[in-house]
Structures are given as C-alpha cells and as structure tokens.
Coordinates of C-alpha atoms in Angstrom, one line a residue:
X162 CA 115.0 93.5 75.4
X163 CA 113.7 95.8 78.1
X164 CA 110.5 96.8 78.5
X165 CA 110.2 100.5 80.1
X166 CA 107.5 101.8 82.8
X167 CA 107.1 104.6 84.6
X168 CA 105.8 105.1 87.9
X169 CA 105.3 108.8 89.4
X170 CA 104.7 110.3 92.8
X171 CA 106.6 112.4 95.6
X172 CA 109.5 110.6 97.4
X173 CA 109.0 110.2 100.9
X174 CA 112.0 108.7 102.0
X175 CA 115.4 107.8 100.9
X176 CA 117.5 105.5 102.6
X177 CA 120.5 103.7 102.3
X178 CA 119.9 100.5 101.1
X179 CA 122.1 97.6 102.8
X180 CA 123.3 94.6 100.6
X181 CA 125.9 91.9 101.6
X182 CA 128.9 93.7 100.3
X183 CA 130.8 96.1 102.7
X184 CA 132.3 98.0 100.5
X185 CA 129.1 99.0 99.1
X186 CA 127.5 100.2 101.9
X187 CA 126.4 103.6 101.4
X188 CA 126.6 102.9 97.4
X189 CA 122.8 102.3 96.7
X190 CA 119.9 104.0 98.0
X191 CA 116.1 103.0 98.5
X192 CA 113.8 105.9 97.4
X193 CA 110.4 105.4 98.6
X194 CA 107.7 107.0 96.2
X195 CA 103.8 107.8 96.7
X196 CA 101.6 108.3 93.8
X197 CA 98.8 110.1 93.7
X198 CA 96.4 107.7 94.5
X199 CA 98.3 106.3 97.3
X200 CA 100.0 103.5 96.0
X201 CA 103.8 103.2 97.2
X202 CA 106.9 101.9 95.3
X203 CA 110.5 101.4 96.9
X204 CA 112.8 102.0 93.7
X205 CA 116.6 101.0 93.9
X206 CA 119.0 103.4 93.0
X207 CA 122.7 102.4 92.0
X208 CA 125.2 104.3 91.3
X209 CA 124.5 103.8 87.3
X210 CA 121.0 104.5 87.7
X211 CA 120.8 107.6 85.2
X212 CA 119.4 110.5 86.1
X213 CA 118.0 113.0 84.2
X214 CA 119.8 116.6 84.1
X215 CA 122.0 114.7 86.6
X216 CA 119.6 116.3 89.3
X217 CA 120.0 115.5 93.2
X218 CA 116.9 114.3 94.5
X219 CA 115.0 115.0 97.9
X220 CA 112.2 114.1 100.2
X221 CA 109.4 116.4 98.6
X222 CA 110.2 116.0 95.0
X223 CA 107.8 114.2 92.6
X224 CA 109.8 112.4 90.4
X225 CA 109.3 109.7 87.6
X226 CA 111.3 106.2 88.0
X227 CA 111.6 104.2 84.7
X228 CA 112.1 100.1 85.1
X229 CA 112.1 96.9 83.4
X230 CA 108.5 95.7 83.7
X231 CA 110.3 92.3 82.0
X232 CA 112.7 91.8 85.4
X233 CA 111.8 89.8 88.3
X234 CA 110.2 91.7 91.3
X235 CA 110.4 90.7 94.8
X236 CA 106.9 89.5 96.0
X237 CA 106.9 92.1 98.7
X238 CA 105.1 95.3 99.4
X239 CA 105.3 97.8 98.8
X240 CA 106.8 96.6 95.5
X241 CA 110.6 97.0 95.1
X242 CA 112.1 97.8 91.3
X243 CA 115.2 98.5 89.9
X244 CA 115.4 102.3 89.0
X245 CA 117.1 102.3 85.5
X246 CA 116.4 106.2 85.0
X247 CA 115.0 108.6 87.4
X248 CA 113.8 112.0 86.5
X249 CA 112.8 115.3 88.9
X250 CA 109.2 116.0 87.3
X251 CA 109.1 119.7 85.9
X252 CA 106.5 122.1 84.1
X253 CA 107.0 122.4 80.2
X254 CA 109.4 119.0 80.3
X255 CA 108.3 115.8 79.3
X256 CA 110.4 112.4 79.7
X257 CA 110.1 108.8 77.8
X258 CA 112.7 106.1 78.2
X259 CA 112.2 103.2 75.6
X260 CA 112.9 101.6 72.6
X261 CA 112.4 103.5 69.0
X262 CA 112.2 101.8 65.7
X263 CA 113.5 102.0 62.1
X264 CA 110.6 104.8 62.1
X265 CA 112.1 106.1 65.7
X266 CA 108.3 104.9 67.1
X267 CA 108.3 104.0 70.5
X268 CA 107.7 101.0 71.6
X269 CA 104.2 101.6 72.2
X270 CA 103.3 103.5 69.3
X271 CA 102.7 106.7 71.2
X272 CA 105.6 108.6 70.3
X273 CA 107.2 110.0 67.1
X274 CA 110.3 111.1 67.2
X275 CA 111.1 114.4 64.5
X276 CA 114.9 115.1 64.6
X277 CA 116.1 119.0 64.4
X278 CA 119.6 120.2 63.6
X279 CA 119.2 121.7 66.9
X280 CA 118.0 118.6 69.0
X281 CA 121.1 117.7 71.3
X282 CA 122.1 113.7 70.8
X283 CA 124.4 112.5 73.6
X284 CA 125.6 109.3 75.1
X285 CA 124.8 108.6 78.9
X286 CA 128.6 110.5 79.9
X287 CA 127.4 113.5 78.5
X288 CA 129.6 112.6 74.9
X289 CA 128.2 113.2 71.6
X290 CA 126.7 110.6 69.9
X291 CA 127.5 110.3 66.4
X292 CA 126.0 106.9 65.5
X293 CA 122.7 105.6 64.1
X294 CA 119.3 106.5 66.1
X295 CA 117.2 103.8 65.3
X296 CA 116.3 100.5 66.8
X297 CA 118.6 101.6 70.5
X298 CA 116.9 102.3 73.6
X299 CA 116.5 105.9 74.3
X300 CA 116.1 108.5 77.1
X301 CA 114.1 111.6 75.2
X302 CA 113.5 114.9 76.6
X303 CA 110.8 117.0 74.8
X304 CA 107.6 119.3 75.4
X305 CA 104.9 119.7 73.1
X306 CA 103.4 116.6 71.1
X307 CA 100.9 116.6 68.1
X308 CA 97.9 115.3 69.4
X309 CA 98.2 112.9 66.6
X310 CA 98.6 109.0 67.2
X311 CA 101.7 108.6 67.4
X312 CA 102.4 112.0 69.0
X313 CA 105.0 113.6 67.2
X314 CA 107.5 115.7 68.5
X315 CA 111.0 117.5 67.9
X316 CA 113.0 116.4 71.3
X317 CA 115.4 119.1 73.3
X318 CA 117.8 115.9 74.1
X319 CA 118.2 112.5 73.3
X320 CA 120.3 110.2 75.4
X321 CA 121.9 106.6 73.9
X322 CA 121.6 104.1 75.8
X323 CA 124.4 101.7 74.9
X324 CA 124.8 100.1 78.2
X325 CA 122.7 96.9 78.3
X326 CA 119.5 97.6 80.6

C-alpha cells in the first residue's frame, strides 16, 4: 500500500528527463520545485502522472506533488521522487491524495470525508464512478473543513484511483 506525501513550492525548472529508451525521449519530464524555506525536490513526471484539473504547468507556478514516501529514493540531492499526482496550488481549493477507510478517514486521521448528492465521483479518465468509496485510494478536492479532529468536509470531486500506485 502507498503511503501519500506532499511536498509544496514554486517550480523553477522543468526539463526533459532523459532515460535509456529512445522512444521515450521527450515522454517524462523533471520539474524542479523550491519550498518556501528553500529546500528543493526534482519530482518525475510521466505521462500517467495525474494531474489535477488536467492543468499545464509552468516555471512560476507553486504547485503540490503527491508521492509514495514507501518507494525507494535515489540517495541524491536534491531528492528525486516519483510524482504520482501533481496539483496547480489555488485560493479556496484544497487537495489530499490518500487512502480512506470503511469510515472514508484518511489515512492519517485528519480528514473526514461527508458525501453530498452533489459531490462529483469520477475515475482518473474523467468517467463516473459508480462503485464502492471505501477502503480505495483517493484524489479529493474540497474547501472548507470543520476544525474538528478529523476535519470533516463535503468534497467538490473525488477521483478513484484504481490503477495500482
């Protein structure tokens, strides 16, 4: 099972990034990132890296990369992870990718999840999703949050993450 993290900051680069394979040059990029407190990550970005609102991304944007703390890391620096979602940071939008419970809790206990008739539930393609929420990894879009532990809140979007991670 994955386990999500986030890291956050303003891309400052984005590059192609060269593997072994010729005909997949040009196929995955490297996006450089700065955080606020000057720490740097190089995140990978392949083409099913999923990202949010399908955005394009540029130099300038601050942005939020999601990736498996639980996969092995190159010992280099900066440090070089696997983008599984990437999302363009916005006012009034908030964004969690991990796994939700029986009780659709996160992971990490901080977030509730409170399903309306009007919250949008889609597969990564955009397709409806017409299965079972619980126990699935999950990309959630939503605003305000109860200031309860676990936060609660009534998401925009959900997207299903049936691919394996």
């Amino acid at each position: 099972m994955a386990i999500f993290q986030a890291y956050s900051g303003t891309i400052i680069a984005i590059d192609d990034f060269w593997t072994e394979n010729v005909e997949k040059v040009g196929c995955n990029k490297l996006m450089s990132v700065t955080g606020r407190d000057g720490s740097m990550v190089n995140f990978v970005v392949r083409p099913c890296t999923y990202f949010v609102d399908h955005v394009t991304v540029k130099v300038g944007d601050t942005v939020t990369g999601f990736f498996d703390a639980s996969a092995p890391v190159p010992l280099i620096f900066p440090p070089q992870l696997q983008a599984i979602v990437m999302t363009r940071n916005t006012q009034n939008q908030n964004v969690k990718v991990d796994y939700f419970n029986r009780q659709l809790v996160s992971s990490d206990g901080m977030l509730k999840l409170n399903i309306a008739s009007s919250t949008k539930i889609v597969l990564e393609n955009n397709q409806s999703f017409t299965g079972n929420l619980e126990n699935r990894n999950l990309i959630v879009i939503y605003g305000a949050t109860t200031k309860s532990i676990p936060a609660q809140t009534t998401p925009y979007k959900i997207i299903v993450m049936c691919t394996q991670v």
